[in-house]
CSV table of C-alpha atoms and ligand atoms in Angstrom, one decimal:
chain,number,residue,atom,x,y,z
I,867,MET,CA,-18.8,20.3,3.8
I,868,THR,CA,-22.0,20.7,5.8
I,869,GLN,CA,-21.5,20.7,9.5
I,870,TYR,CA,-24.0,18.5,11.3
I,871,GLY,CA,-25.4,19.1,14.7
I,872,MET,CA,-26.3,16.7,17.5
I,873,THR,CA,-30.0,16.1,17.9
I,874,ILE,CA,-31.2,16.8,21.5
I,875,GLY,CA,-34.9,17.2,22.3
I,876,GLY,CA,-35.7,17.5,18.6
I,877,GLU,CA,-33.3,20.5,18.1
I,878,SER,CA,-30.0,20.5,16.2
I,879,VAL,CA,-27.4,21.4,18.7
I,880,LYS,CA,-23.7,22.4,18.3
I,881,GLY,CA,-21.1,20.8,20.6
I,882,GLU,CA,-19.3,22.9,23.2
I,883,GLY,CA,-16.2,21.6,21.5
I,884,ALA,CA,-15.5,19.7,18.3
I,885,PHE,CA,-13.3,16.9,17.0
I,886,ASP,CA,-11.8,16.2,13.6
I,887,VAL,CA,-13.1,13.7,11.1
I,888,VAL,CA,-10.7,12.1,8.7
I,889,ASN,CA,-11.4,10.8,5.2
I,890,PRO,CA,-9.7,7.4,5.2
I,891,ALA,CA,-9.2,7.5,1.4
I,892,THR,CA,-7.0,10.6,1.8
I,893,GLY,CA,-5.9,10.5,5.4
I,894,GLN,CA,-6.8,14.2,5.6
I,895,VAL,CA,-9.1,15.9,8.1
I,896,TYR,CA,-12.0,17.2,6.1
I,897,ALA,CA,-14.8,17.9,8.7
I,898,GLN,CA,-15.5,18.4,12.3
I,899,ALA,CA,-18.1,16.8,14.6
I,900,PRO,CA,-19.6,18.2,17.8
I,901,ASP,CA,-18.1,17.1,21.1
I,902,CYS,CA,-20.9,16.5,23.5
I,903,SER,CA,-20.4,18.1,27.0
I,904,ALA,CA,-21.6,16.5,30.2
I,905,GLU,CA,-24.4,18.9,30.4
I,906,GLN,CA,-25.5,18.2,26.9
I,907,LEU,CA,-25.5,14.5,27.6
I,908,ASP,CA,-27.7,15.1,30.6
I,909,ALA,CA,-30.0,17.1,28.5
I,910,ALA,CA,-30.2,14.3,25.9
I,911,PHE,CA,-31.1,11.7,28.5
I,912,GLU,CA,-33.6,14.1,30.1
I,913,SER,CA,-35.3,14.7,26.8
I,914,ALA,CA,-35.5,11.0,26.1
I,915,ARG,CA,-36.9,10.4,29.6
I,916,THR,CA,-39.6,13.1,29.0
I,917,ALA,CA,-40.5,11.9,25.6
I,918,TYR,CA,-40.9,8.3,26.9
I,919,ARG,CA,-44.0,9.2,28.8
I,920,GLY,CA,-46.1,9.9,25.7
I,921,TRP,CA,-44.2,7.6,23.2
I,922,LYS,CA,-44.7,4.4,25.2
I,923,ASP,CA,-48.5,4.6,25.2
I,924,ASP,CA,-49.3,4.9,21.4
I,925,LEU,CA,-48.3,1.9,19.4
I,926,ALA,CA,-50.1,3.0,16.3
I,927,ALA,CA,-48.2,6.3,16.3
I,928,ARG,CA,-44.9,4.4,16.8
I,929,ARG,CA,-45.6,2.2,13.8
I,930,ALA,CA,-46.5,5.2,11.6
I,931,ALA,CA,-43.4,7.1,12.7
I,932,LEU,CA,-41.1,4.2,12.0
I,933,HIS,CA,-42.6,3.8,8.5
I,934,ALA,CA,-42.1,7.5,7.9
I,935,ALA,CA,-38.5,7.3,9.1
I,936,GLY,CA,-37.8,4.3,6.9
I,937,ASP,CA,-39.3,6.0,3.9
I,938,LEU,CA,-37.2,9.1,4.5
I,939,LEU,CA,-34.0,7.1,4.7
I,940,MET,CA,-34.8,5.1,1.6
I,941,ALA,CA,-35.5,8.4,-0.3
I,942,LYS,CA,-32.3,10.0,0.9
I,943,ALA,CA,-30.0,7.0,0.1
I,944,GLN,CA,-28.3,8.7,-2.8
I,945,GLU,CA,-27.9,12.0,-1.0
I,946,LEU,CA,-26.4,10.4,2.2
I,947,ALA,CA,-24.1,7.9,0.4
I,948,PRO,CA,-21.3,10.5,-0.2
I,949,VAL,CA,-21.5,11.5,3.4
I,950,LEU,CA,-21.0,7.9,4.5
I,951,THR,CA,-18.3,7.1,1.9
I,952,ALA,CA,-16.3,10.2,2.9
I,953,GLU,CA,-16.1,9.2,6.6
I,954,GLN,CA,-16.2,5.4,6.3
I,955,GLY,CA,-14.4,4.6,3.0
I,956,LYS,CA,-16.8,2.1,1.4
I,957,PRO,CA,-17.7,2.5,-2.3
I,958,LEU,CA,-20.6,4.8,-3.0
I,959,GLY,CA,-22.9,2.0,-4.2
I,960,GLU,CA,-22.4,0.1,-0.9
I,961,ALA,CA,-22.9,3.3,1.0
I,962,ALA,CA,-26.2,3.9,-0.7
I,963,ALA,CA,-27.2,0.3,-0.1
I,964,GLU,CA,-26.4,0.7,3.6
I,965,VAL,CA,-28.6,3.8,3.9
I,966,PHE,CA,-31.4,2.2,1.9
I,967,GLY,CA,-31.1,-1.1,3.9
I,968,ALA,CA,-31.2,0.9,7.2
I,969,GLY,CA,-34.6,2.4,6.0
I,970,TYR,CA,-35.8,-1.1,5.1
I,971,TRP,CA,-34.9,-2.3,8.6
I,972,LEU,CA,-37.0,0.5,10.1
I,973,LYS,CA,-40.0,-0.3,7.9
I,974,HIS,CA,-39.8,-4.0,8.5
I,975,HIS,CA,-39.9,-3.5,12.3
I,976,ALA,CA,-42.7,-1.0,12.0
I,977,ASP,CA,-45.1,-3.9,11.2
I,978,MET,CA,-43.6,-6.4,13.6
I,979,ALA,CA,-46.0,-8.0,16.2
I,980,ILE,CA,-45.2,-7.3,19.9
I,981,PRO,CA,-45.8,-10.6,21.6
I,982,HIS,CA,-48.7,-10.7,24.1
I,983,ASP,CA,-49.5,-14.2,25.3
I,984,VAL,CA,-52.4,-15.6,27.3
I,985,ILE,CA,-50.9,-18.5,29.1
I,986,ARG,CA,-53.9,-19.4,31.2
I,987,ASP,CA,-57.6,-18.6,31.0
I,988,ASP,CA,-59.9,-20.8,33.1
I,989,ALA,CA,-62.5,-20.6,35.8
I,990,ALA,CA,-59.9,-19.5,38.4
I,991,ALA,CA,-57.7,-17.0,36.6
I,992,ARG,CA,-56.6,-15.3,33.4
I,993,VAL,CA,-52.8,-14.9,33.1
I,994,GLU,CA,-51.2,-12.8,30.4
I,995,VAL,CA,-47.6,-12.2,29.6
I,996,VAL,CA,-47.0,-8.8,28.1
I,997,ARG,CA,-43.8,-7.0,27.0
I,998,ARG,CA,-43.3,-3.6,28.4
I,999,PRO,CA,-40.7,-1.1,27.2
I,1000,MET,CA,-37.7,-0.4,29.5
I,1001,GLY,CA,-37.5,3.3,29.3
I,1002,VAL,CA,-34.5,5.1,27.9
I,1003,VAL,CA,-31.9,3.1,25.9
I,1004,ALA,CA,-28.2,4.1,25.5
I,1005,ALA,CA,-27.1,2.9,22.0
I,1006,ILE,CA,-23.4,2.9,21.0
I,1007,THR,CA,-22.2,1.9,17.5
I,1008,PRO,CA,-18.9,1.1,15.7
I,1009,TRP,CA,-17.5,2.5,12.5
I,1010,ASN,CA,-18.0,-0.3,9.9
I,1011,PHE,CA,-21.7,0.1,9.3
I,1012,PRO,CA,-22.6,3.2,11.3
I,1013,LEU,CA,-26.1,3.6,10.0
I,1014,MET,CA,-27.2,0.0,9.5
I,1015,LEU,CA,-26.1,-1.0,13.0
I,1016,ALA,CA,-27.8,2.1,14.5
I,1017,CYS,CA,-31.1,1.1,12.8
I,1018,TRP,CA,-30.7,-2.5,14.2
I,1019,LYS,CA,-31.1,-0.7,17.6
I,1020,ILE,CA,-33.5,2.2,16.7
I,1021,ALA,CA,-36.1,0.0,15.0
I,1022,PRO,CA,-36.8,-2.5,17.8
I,1023,ALA,CA,-36.2,-0.1,20.6
I,1024,LEU,CA,-38.6,2.5,19.4
I,1025,LEU,CA,-41.2,0.0,18.2
I,1026,ALA,CA,-41.2,-1.5,21.7
I,1027,GLY,CA,-41.9,2.0,23.2
I,1028,ASN,CA,-38.5,3.0,24.4
I,1029,THR,CA,-36.7,6.3,23.6
I,1030,MET,CA,-33.0,6.6,22.9
I,1031,VAL,CA,-29.7,8.4,23.1
I,1032,LEU,CA,-27.5,7.2,20.3
I,1033,LYS,CA,-23.7,7.7,19.9
I,1034,PRO,CA,-21.9,6.8,16.7
I,1035,SER,CA,-18.1,6.0,16.6
I,1036,PRO,CA,-15.9,9.1,16.6
I,1037,TYR,CA,-14.4,7.7,13.3
I,1038,THR,CA,-17.8,7.9,11.6
I,1039,PRO,CA,-20.1,10.4,13.3
I,1040,LEU,CA,-21.4,12.4,10.4
I,1041,THR,CA,-24.0,10.1,8.7
I,1042,THR,CA,-25.6,9.3,12.0
I,1043,LEU,CA,-25.7,13.0,13.0
I,1044,ALA,CA,-27.2,13.8,9.6
I,1045,VAL,CA,-29.9,11.1,10.1
I,1046,GLY,CA,-30.6,12.4,13.6
I,1047,GLU,CA,-31.4,15.8,12.1
I,1048,LEU,CA,-33.5,14.3,9.3
I,1049,LEU,CA,-35.6,12.0,11.5
I,1050,ALA,CA,-36.4,15.0,13.8
I,1051,ASP,CA,-39.0,15.8,11.2
I,1052,VAL,CA,-40.8,12.5,11.6
I,1053,LEU,CA,-40.2,11.5,15.2
I,1054,PRO,CA,-41.6,13.4,18.3
I,1055,SER,CA,-38.9,15.5,19.9
I,1056,GLY,CA,-36.7,13.6,22.4
I,1057,VAL,CA,-37.6,10.1,21.1
I,1058,LEU,CA,-34.3,9.8,19.2
I,1059,ASN,CA,-31.4,11.9,20.4
I,1060,VAL,CA,-28.0,11.7,18.7
I,1061,VAL,CA,-24.8,12.8,20.4
I,1062,SER,CA,-21.2,12.6,19.3
I,1063,GLY,CA,-17.9,12.6,21.0
I,1064,ARG,CA,-14.7,10.6,21.6
I,1065,ASP,CA,-14.7,7.2,23.3
I,1066,PRO,CA,-15.1,8.6,26.9
I,1067,LEU,CA,-18.6,9.8,25.9
I,1068,GLY,CA,-19.5,6.1,25.5
I,1069,ALA,CA,-18.3,5.4,29.0
I,1070,ARG,CA,-20.3,8.3,30.4
I,1071,MET,CA,-23.4,7.0,28.7
I,1072,THR,CA,-23.1,3.5,30.1
I,1073,ALA,CA,-22.5,5.0,33.6
I,1074,HIS,CA,-25.4,7.5,33.3
I,1075,PRO,CA,-28.3,7.0,35.8
I,1076,VAL,CA,-31.1,7.5,33.3
I,1077,PRO,CA,-30.8,4.7,30.7
I,1078,ARG,CA,-32.2,1.3,31.7
I,1079,LYS,CA,-30.7,-0.5,28.8
I,1080,VAL,CA,-27.4,-0.3,26.9
I,1081,SER,CA,-27.3,-1.7,23.4
I,1082,PHE,CA,-23.7,-1.9,22.2
I,1083,THR,CA,-22.0,-3.0,19.0
I,1084,GLY,CA,-18.2,-2.9,18.9
I,1085,SER,CA,-15.1,-4.7,20.0
I,1086,VAL,CA,-14.8,-7.5,22.6
I,1087,ALA,CA,-12.5,-5.4,24.8
I,1088,THR,CA,-15.0,-2.4,24.9
I,1089,GLY,CA,-17.9,-4.8,25.3
I,1090,LYS,CA,-16.4,-6.1,28.5
I,1091,ARG,CA,-16.0,-2.6,29.8
I,1092,VAL,CA,-19.6,-1.8,28.9
I,1093,ALA,CA,-20.9,-4.9,30.7
I,1094,ALA,CA,-18.9,-4.0,33.8
I,1095,SER,CA,-20.2,-0.4,33.8
I,1096,ALA,CA,-23.8,-1.4,33.2
I,1097,ALA,CA,-23.6,-3.9,36.0
I,1098,ASP,CA,-23.3,-1.1,38.6
I,1099,ASP,CA,-27.0,-0.3,38.5
I,1100,LEU,CA,-28.1,-3.5,36.7
I,1101,LYS,CA,-28.8,-1.9,33.4
I,1102,ARG,CA,-29.8,-4.5,30.8
I,1103,VAL,CA,-27.2,-5.0,28.1
I,1104,THR,CA,-27.1,-6.4,24.6
I,1105,LEU,CA,-23.6,-6.7,23.3
I,1106,GLU,CA,-22.8,-7.4,19.6
I,1107,LEU,CA,-19.1,-8.0,19.6
I,1108,GLY,CA,-16.3,-9.3,17.4
I,1109,GLY,CA,-16.3,-12.4,15.3
I,1110,ASN,CA,-13.7,-14.8,13.8
I,1111,ASP,CA,-16.1,-16.7,11.5
I,1112,PRO,CA,-14.8,-20.0,10.0
I,1113,ALA,CA,-15.9,-21.3,6.6
I,1114,ILE,CA,-15.3,-25.1,6.3
I,1115,VAL,CA,-15.2,-26.3,2.7
I,1116,LEU,CA,-16.0,-30.1,2.4
I,1117,PRO,CA,-14.0,-32.3,0.1
I,1118,ASP,CA,-16.8,-32.5,-2.5
I,1119,ALA,CA,-17.2,-28.8,-3.0
I,1120,ASP,CA,-16.4,-27.2,-6.4
I,1121,PRO,CA,-13.7,-24.5,-5.9
I,1122,ALA,CA,-14.8,-22.7,-9.0
I,1123,VAL,CA,-18.3,-22.1,-7.5
I,1124,VAL,CA,-17.2,-21.7,-3.8
I,1125,GLY,CA,-14.1,-19.6,-4.3
I,1126,PRO,CA,-15.8,-16.4,-5.6
I,1127,LYS,CA,-18.5,-16.6,-3.0
I,1128,LEU,CA,-16.0,-17.0,-0.2
I,1129,PHE,CA,-14.1,-14.0,-1.6
I,1130,ASP,CA,-17.3,-11.9,-1.6
I,1131,GLN,CA,-18.2,-12.8,1.9
I,1132,ALA,CA,-14.7,-12.3,3.3
I,1133,PHE,CA,-14.0,-9.0,1.5
I,1134,LEU,CA,-17.3,-7.1,1.5
I,1135,ASN,CA,-16.7,-3.7,3.2
I,1136,ASN,CA,-13.0,-4.5,2.9
I,1137,GLY,CA,-13.4,-7.3,5.4
I,1138,GLN,CA,-14.6,-4.9,8.1
I,1139,ILE,CA,-17.7,-6.9,9.0
I,1140,CYS,CA,-18.1,-8.7,12.3
I,1141,SER,CA,-19.6,-11.8,10.7
I,1142,ALA,CA,-17.5,-11.9,7.5
I,1143,VAL,CA,-15.6,-15.1,6.6
I,1144,LYS,CA,-12.4,-14.6,8.6
I,1145,ARG,CA,-10.7,-18.0,8.1
I,1146,VAL,CA,-11.2,-20.8,5.6
I,1147,TYR,CA,-10.6,-24.5,6.4
I,1148,VAL,CA,-10.0,-26.5,3.3
I,1149,PRO,CA,-9.1,-30.2,2.7
I,1150,ASP,CA,-5.8,-31.2,0.9
I,1151,ASN,CA,-7.6,-32.3,-2.2
I,1152,LEU,CA,-9.1,-28.8,-2.9
I,1153,HIS,CA,-6.4,-26.7,-1.3
I,1154,ASP,CA,-4.4,-25.4,-4.4
I,1155,GLU,CA,-7.5,-25.0,-6.6
I,1156,LEU,CA,-9.5,-23.1,-4.0
I,1157,VAL,CA,-6.6,-20.8,-3.0
I,1158,GLU,CA,-6.2,-20.0,-6.7
I,1159,ALA,CA,-9.9,-19.4,-7.2
I,1160,ILE,CA,-10.1,-16.9,-4.2
I,1161,ALA,CA,-6.8,-15.3,-5.2
I,1162,ALA,CA,-8.0,-14.7,-8.7
I,1163,CYS,CA,-10.9,-12.6,-7.3
I,1164,ALA,CA,-8.5,-10.7,-5.1
I,1165,ARG,CA,-6.3,-9.8,-8.1
I,1166,GLU,CA,-9.3,-8.5,-10.0
I,1167,ALA,CA,-10.7,-6.4,-7.2
I,1168,LYS,CA,-10.0,-2.7,-7.8
I,1169,VAL,CA,-8.8,-0.9,-4.7
I,1170,GLY,CA,-9.2,2.8,-4.3
I,1171,ASP,CA,-11.2,5.8,-3.1
I,1172,GLY,CA,-14.8,4.7,-2.8
I,1173,THR,CA,-16.0,7.7,-4.8
I,1174,VAL,CA,-14.2,6.4,-7.9
I,1175,GLU,CA,-16.2,4.4,-10.4
I,1176,GLY,CA,-15.4,0.7,-10.5
I,1177,VAL,CA,-13.7,0.6,-7.1
I,1178,ARG,CA,-14.5,-2.6,-5.2
I,1179,LEU,CA,-12.5,-2.2,-2.1
I,1180,GLY,CA,-12.0,1.1,-0.4
I,1181,PRO,CA,-9.5,2.0,2.4
I,1182,LEU,CA,-9.5,0.6,5.9
I,1183,ASN,CA,-11.5,3.0,8.0
I,1184,ASN,CA,-8.7,4.2,10.1
I,1185,ALA,CA,-4.9,4.1,10.6
I,1186,PRO,CA,-4.8,1.8,13.7
I,1187,GLN,CA,-7.0,-0.7,11.9
I,1188,ARG,CA,-4.8,-0.6,8.7
I,1189,ASP,CA,-1.8,-1.1,10.9
I,1190,ARG,CA,-3.3,-4.0,12.8
I,1191,VAL,CA,-4.1,-5.8,9.5
I,1192,ALA,CA,-0.6,-5.2,8.2
I,1193,GLU,CA,0.9,-6.5,11.5
I,1194,LEU,CA,-1.1,-9.7,11.4
I,1195,VAL,CA,-0.1,-10.3,7.8
I,1196,ALA,CA,3.6,-9.5,8.5
I,1197,ASP,CA,3.5,-11.9,11.5
I,1198,ALA,CA,2.0,-14.7,9.4
I,1199,LEU,CA,4.6,-14.2,6.7
I,1200,ALA,CA,7.5,-14.1,9.2
I,1201,ARG,CA,6.3,-17.4,10.5
I,1202,GLY,CA,6.4,-19.1,7.1
I,1203,ALA,CA,3.0,-18.5,5.6
I,1204,THR,CA,2.8,-17.2,2.0
I,1205,ALA,CA,0.9,-14.2,0.6
I,1206,VAL,CA,-0.5,-15.6,-2.6
I,1207,THR,CA,-1.8,-12.1,-3.4
I,1208,GLY,CA,-1.0,-8.8,-1.7
I,1209,GLY,CA,0.9,-9.0,1.6
I,1210,LYS,CA,1.3,-5.4,2.8
I,1211,ALA,CA,-0.3,-2.0,3.4
I,1212,VAL,CA,-0.2,0.4,0.4
I,1213,ASP,CA,2.0,3.5,1.0
I,1214,GLY,CA,-0.2,6.5,1.9
I,1215,PRO,CA,-2.0,8.8,1.6
I,1216,GLY,CA,-5.0,7.0,2.8
I,1217,TYR,CA,-5.4,3.8,4.8
I,1218,PHE,CA,-5.2,1.2,2.0
I,1219,HIS,CA,-4.1,-2.4,2.3
I,1220,GLU,CA,-3.6,-4.9,-0.6
I,1221,PRO,CA,-6.2,-7.6,-0.8
I,1222,THR,CA,-4.3,-10.5,0.7
I,1223,ILE,CA,-4.8,-14.2,0.5
I,1224,ILE,CA,-2.6,-16.1,3.0
I,1225,ALA,CA,-1.7,-19.8,2.5
I,1226,GLY,CA,0.3,-21.9,4.9
I,1227,ALA,CA,-1.0,-20.4,8.1
I,1228,SER,CA,-2.6,-22.5,10.8
I,1229,ASP,CA,-4.2,-22.3,14.2
I,1230,GLY,CA,-1.7,-20.7,16.5
I,1231,PHE,CA,-1.0,-17.9,14.0
I,1232,ALA,CA,-2.6,-14.6,15.2
I,1233,ILE,CA,-4.2,-14.1,11.9
I,1234,VAL,CA,-6.2,-17.3,12.3
I,1235,ASP,CA,-6.8,-17.1,16.1
I,1236,GLU,CA,-7.8,-13.4,16.3
I,1237,GLU,CA,-10.2,-11.1,14.4
I,1238,GLN,CA,-8.3,-9.3,11.6
I,1239,PHE,CA,-11.3,-7.1,10.5
I,1240,GLY,CA,-9.7,-6.3,7.2
I,1241,PRO,CA,-8.8,-7.5,3.7
I,1242,ALA,CA,-6.6,-10.4,4.6
I,1243,LEU,CA,-7.9,-14.0,4.5
I,1244,PRO,CA,-6.0,-17.1,5.8
I,1245,ILE,CA,-6.7,-20.4,4.1
I,1246,VAL,CA,-6.0,-23.3,6.4
I,1247,ARG,CA,-5.6,-27.0,5.5
I,1248,TYR,CA,-7.4,-29.7,7.5
I,1249,ALA,CA,-7.0,-33.5,7.5
I,1250,SER,CA,-10.5,-34.6,8.6
I,1251,VAL,CA,-13.9,-32.8,8.9
I,1252,GLU,CA,-14.1,-33.6,12.6
I,1253,GLU,CA,-10.8,-31.9,13.1
I,1254,ALA,CA,-11.9,-28.9,11.1
I,1255,VAL,CA,-15.0,-28.5,13.2
I,1256,GLU,CA,-13.0,-28.7,16.4
I,1257,ARG,CA,-10.6,-26.1,15.2
I,1258,ALA,CA,-13.4,-23.9,13.9
I,1259,ASN,CA,-14.9,-24.0,17.4
I,1260,GLY,CA,-11.6,-23.6,19.1
I,1261,THR,CA,-11.6,-19.8,19.8
I,1262,HIS,CA,-13.4,-17.5,22.2
I,1263,PHE,CA,-15.5,-16.3,19.4
I,1264,GLY,CA,-18.9,-17.6,18.2
I,1265,LEU,CA,-20.6,-15.2,15.9
I,1266,GLY,CA,-21.1,-17.1,12.7
I,1267,GLY,CA,-19.8,-20.0,10.6
I,1268,SER,CA,-20.5,-21.7,7.4
I,1269,VAL,CA,-20.1,-25.1,5.7
I,1270,TRP,CA,-19.7,-25.5,1.9
I,1271,SER,CA,-20.5,-28.7,0.0
I,1272,ALA,CA,-22.2,-30.1,-3.1
I,1273,ASP,CA,-24.2,-32.2,-0.6
I,1274,GLU,CA,-26.4,-29.7,1.2
I,1275,ASP,CA,-27.7,-32.2,3.8
I,1276,ARG,CA,-24.1,-33.2,4.7
I,1277,ALA,CA,-23.2,-29.6,5.0
I,1278,TYR,CA,-26.2,-28.9,7.2
I,1279,GLU,CA,-25.2,-31.8,9.5
I,1280,VAL,CA,-21.6,-30.4,9.9
I,1281,ALA,CA,-22.9,-26.8,10.3
I,1282,SER,CA,-25.1,-28.0,13.2
I,1283,SER,CA,-22.0,-28.8,15.2
I,1284,LEU,CA,-20.6,-25.2,14.9
I,1285,GLU,CA,-20.8,-23.3,18.1
I,1286,CYS,CA,-22.0,-19.9,16.9
I,1287,GLY,CA,-25.0,-17.7,16.6
I,1288,THR,CA,-25.6,-18.3,12.9
I,1289,ALA,CA,-24.5,-21.5,11.1
I,1290,TRP,CA,-24.8,-21.0,7.3
I,1291,VAL,CA,-24.8,-23.7,4.5
I,1292,ASN,CA,-23.3,-22.7,1.2
I,1293,THR,CA,-23.5,-19.0,2.0
I,1294,HIS,CA,-22.3,-16.6,4.7
I,1295,LEU,CA,-23.5,-13.2,5.8
I,1296,ALA,CA,-27.1,-13.8,4.7
I,1297,LEU,CA,-29.0,-11.5,7.1
I,1298,HIS,CA,-32.6,-10.3,7.4
I,1299,PRO,CA,-34.5,-8.0,9.8
I,1300,GLY,CA,-36.7,-10.9,10.8
I,1301,GLN,CA,-33.8,-13.2,11.5
I,1302,PRO,CA,-32.0,-13.1,14.9
I,1303,PHE,CA,-28.4,-12.3,15.0
I,1304,GLY,CA,-26.1,-12.7,18.0
I,1305,GLY,CA,-23.0,-14.5,19.2
I,1306,PHE,CA,-21.8,-17.3,21.5
I,1307,GLY,CA,-18.9,-16.8,23.9
I,1308,TRP,CA,-17.0,-13.5,23.4
I,1309,SER,CA,-19.0,-12.6,20.3
I,1310,GLY,CA,-21.8,-11.2,22.4
I,1311,VAL,CA,-24.6,-11.3,24.9
I,1312,GLY,CA,-28.2,-11.3,23.6
I,1313,THR,CA,-29.6,-11.1,20.2
I,1314,GLU,CA,-30.6,-8.4,17.7
I,1315,ASN,CA,-33.3,-8.5,15.0
I,1316,GLY,CA,-36.6,-10.4,14.6
I,1317,PRO,CA,-39.0,-11.0,17.5
I,1318,TRP,CA,-36.0,-12.2,19.5
I,1319,GLY,CA,-34.2,-8.9,19.1
I,1320,LEU,CA,-37.4,-7.0,20.0
I,1321,GLU,CA,-37.7,-8.9,23.2
I,1322,GLY,CA,-34.3,-7.5,24.2
I,1323,PHE,CA,-35.8,-4.1,24.4
I,1324,THR,CA,-38.7,-5.2,26.7
I,1325,GLU,CA,-39.3,-6.4,30.2
I,1326,VAL,CA,-41.7,-9.3,30.6
I,1327,GLN,CA,-44.7,-8.4,32.8
I,1328,VAL,CA,-47.2,-11.0,34.0
I,1329,ARG,CA,-50.7,-9.8,34.4
I,1330,HIS,CA,-52.6,-12.3,36.5
I,1331,ARG,CA,-56.2,-11.7,37.3
I,1332,ALA,CA,-57.9,-14.1,39.8
I,1333,LYS,CA,-61.6,-14.6,39.0
I,1334,LEU,CA,-63.8,-14.0,42.0
E,587,LIG,P1,-14.9,-0.2,19.6
E,587,LIG,O1,-15.3,-1.1,20.6
E,587,LIG,O2,-13.5,0.5,19.6
E,587,LIG,O3,-15.9,1.1,19.5
E,587,LIG,C1,-17.3,0.9,19.4
E,587,LIG,C2,-18.0,2.0,20.0
E,587,LIG,O4,-17.8,2.0,21.5
E,587,LIG,C3,-17.6,3.4,19.5
E,587,LIG,O5,-18.7,4.2,19.4
E,587,LIG,C4,-16.7,3.9,20.7
E,587,LIG,O6,-16.6,5.3,20.7
E,587,LIG,C5,-17.4,3.3,21.9
E,587,LIG,N1,-16.6,3.2,23.1
E,587,LIG,C6,-15.3,3.1,23.2
E,587,LIG,N2,-14.9,3.0,24.5
E,587,LIG,C7,-16.1,2.9,25.2
E,587,LIG,C8,-16.4,2.7,26.6
E,587,LIG,N3,-15.4,2.5,27.5
E,587,LIG,N4,-17.7,2.6,27.0
E,587,LIG,C9,-18.7,2.7,26.0
E,587,LIG,N5,-18.4,3.0,24.7
E,587,LIG,C10,-17.1,3.0,24.3
E,587,LIG,O7,-15.2,-0.9,18.2
E,587,LIG,P2,-14.9,-0.4,16.7
E,587,LIG,O8,-13.4,-0.5,16.5
E,587,LIG,O9,-15.6,0.8,16.5
E,587,LIG,O10,-15.6,-1.6,15.9
E,587,LIG,C11,-15.0,-2.7,15.4
E,587,LIG,C12,-15.5,-3.9,16.2
E,587,LIG,O11,-16.9,-4.0,16.2
E,587,LIG,C13,-15.0,-5.2,15.7
E,587,LIG,O12,-14.5,-6.0,16.7
E,587,LIG,C14,-16.3,-5.8,15.1
E,587,LIG,O13,-16.3,-7.2,15.0
E,587,LIG,C15,-17.3,-5.3,16.0
E,587,LIG,N6,-18.6,-5.4,15.4
E,587,LIG,C16,-19.5,-6.3,15.9
E,587,LIG,C17,-20.8,-6.4,15.2
E,587,LIG,C18,-21.8,-7.4,15.7
E,587,LIG,O14,-23.0,-7.2,15.4
E,587,LIG,N7,-21.5,-8.4,16.4
E,587,LIG,C19,-21.1,-5.6,14.2
E,587,LIG,C20,-20.1,-4.7,13.7
E,587,LIG,C21,-18.9,-4.6,14.4
């Protein structure tokens, strides 16, 4: 297996130490990643600070570089897919789609307008509002979509004129390291630095004096620590955190149509998506039929090593996450719920869990109230739509939510009362680089993607000229 270096100041750099990387399909250590020292982190931030001076002034060069970076990722999708599958677990086709999609994200942003408004122009004054870059960004990503989520940060941050030090999760460092090395050919040195290390490296980044912005994607618990650390010197923060997205099925929906879609949008990436469907609210009249329609999909889904042809669901990414899903399922079953399919982790090797559909759970069960982030979906009965909306809104989370109905307008009306960043109708998980993505409540602070996400990597400057 190729050993990847960190990218600091355009050079590939070995760590002063190293840490193990495990293949979740086998549970075996198969590679090592560099462990960034304090001096190397300083060097990465210093190179980003130096590169910022030239990078911020040439928008045309930034657009061209982002296009080149996007083209490169798209061209390398098949080559990088096995690297991603080995460390993350997802099937090869999904891994290639993630790499390709990350390239697409870069290219989409390359052409995005940077707002520049003239808010007054009269005999007395001309007043413009411009967006200036912030400087160096510290970017920290989780293990479920390491490359896609990195590009959600790289694309707008670099377009706006910032430079970056990026740290992937210690569970999935390799694809991001590989991409750091690749992009060194198309980005000026120091514009994008990639470092790797265990969790304390993230804390050192958020406390570091150089970055002016922290862009973080990960769990709620870590997000709160990041916000507290950034507050010390008033770094700007964007936090994309956990979700517990409800899907409300209205009484007129067709279970045969809705069931397979709900399965797809709950179990993609083995349920390890912040804005996957995590709980389904269903009326009595549809309950049994919908449970069966979703369960049929779960029974059909082939579970296994993501490199094997035909596998739909890979392993969970890591042992703690597999154990957490298994505990939430066991807790629900112990409290009287039923596993219509699945119900337990698969004996090792590898971190597999049976695709599990839970009936008979309700609010107050941990698997309904908390984020499971894995292949287990509770289906919860409701008596009235008003009550379903109240229960859907009744957690600290507010990332996404969806409403499903044969009557699109009625579904839209119900979806409008969901308290979350994205309210979908008859779909879930539909994302686009031009569409903002963010969460209410504990699901996050700020927004990524589209012009709204770009704004998050800028400071507003007013330029006011009085006319003499
Ligand atoms: P995590 O919070 O454990 O780790 C995320 C990143 O933070 C990793 O790179 C980790 O090394 C780093 N980190 C750990 N401690 C840190 C600290 N004190 N300071 C700074 N960085 C630190 O999250 P995870 O388990 O890797 O990811 C799963 C979570 O991410 C789920 O809750 C999921 O919902 C969430 N997520 C959210 C989004 C979104 O866009 N809202 C997208 C994907 C995942």
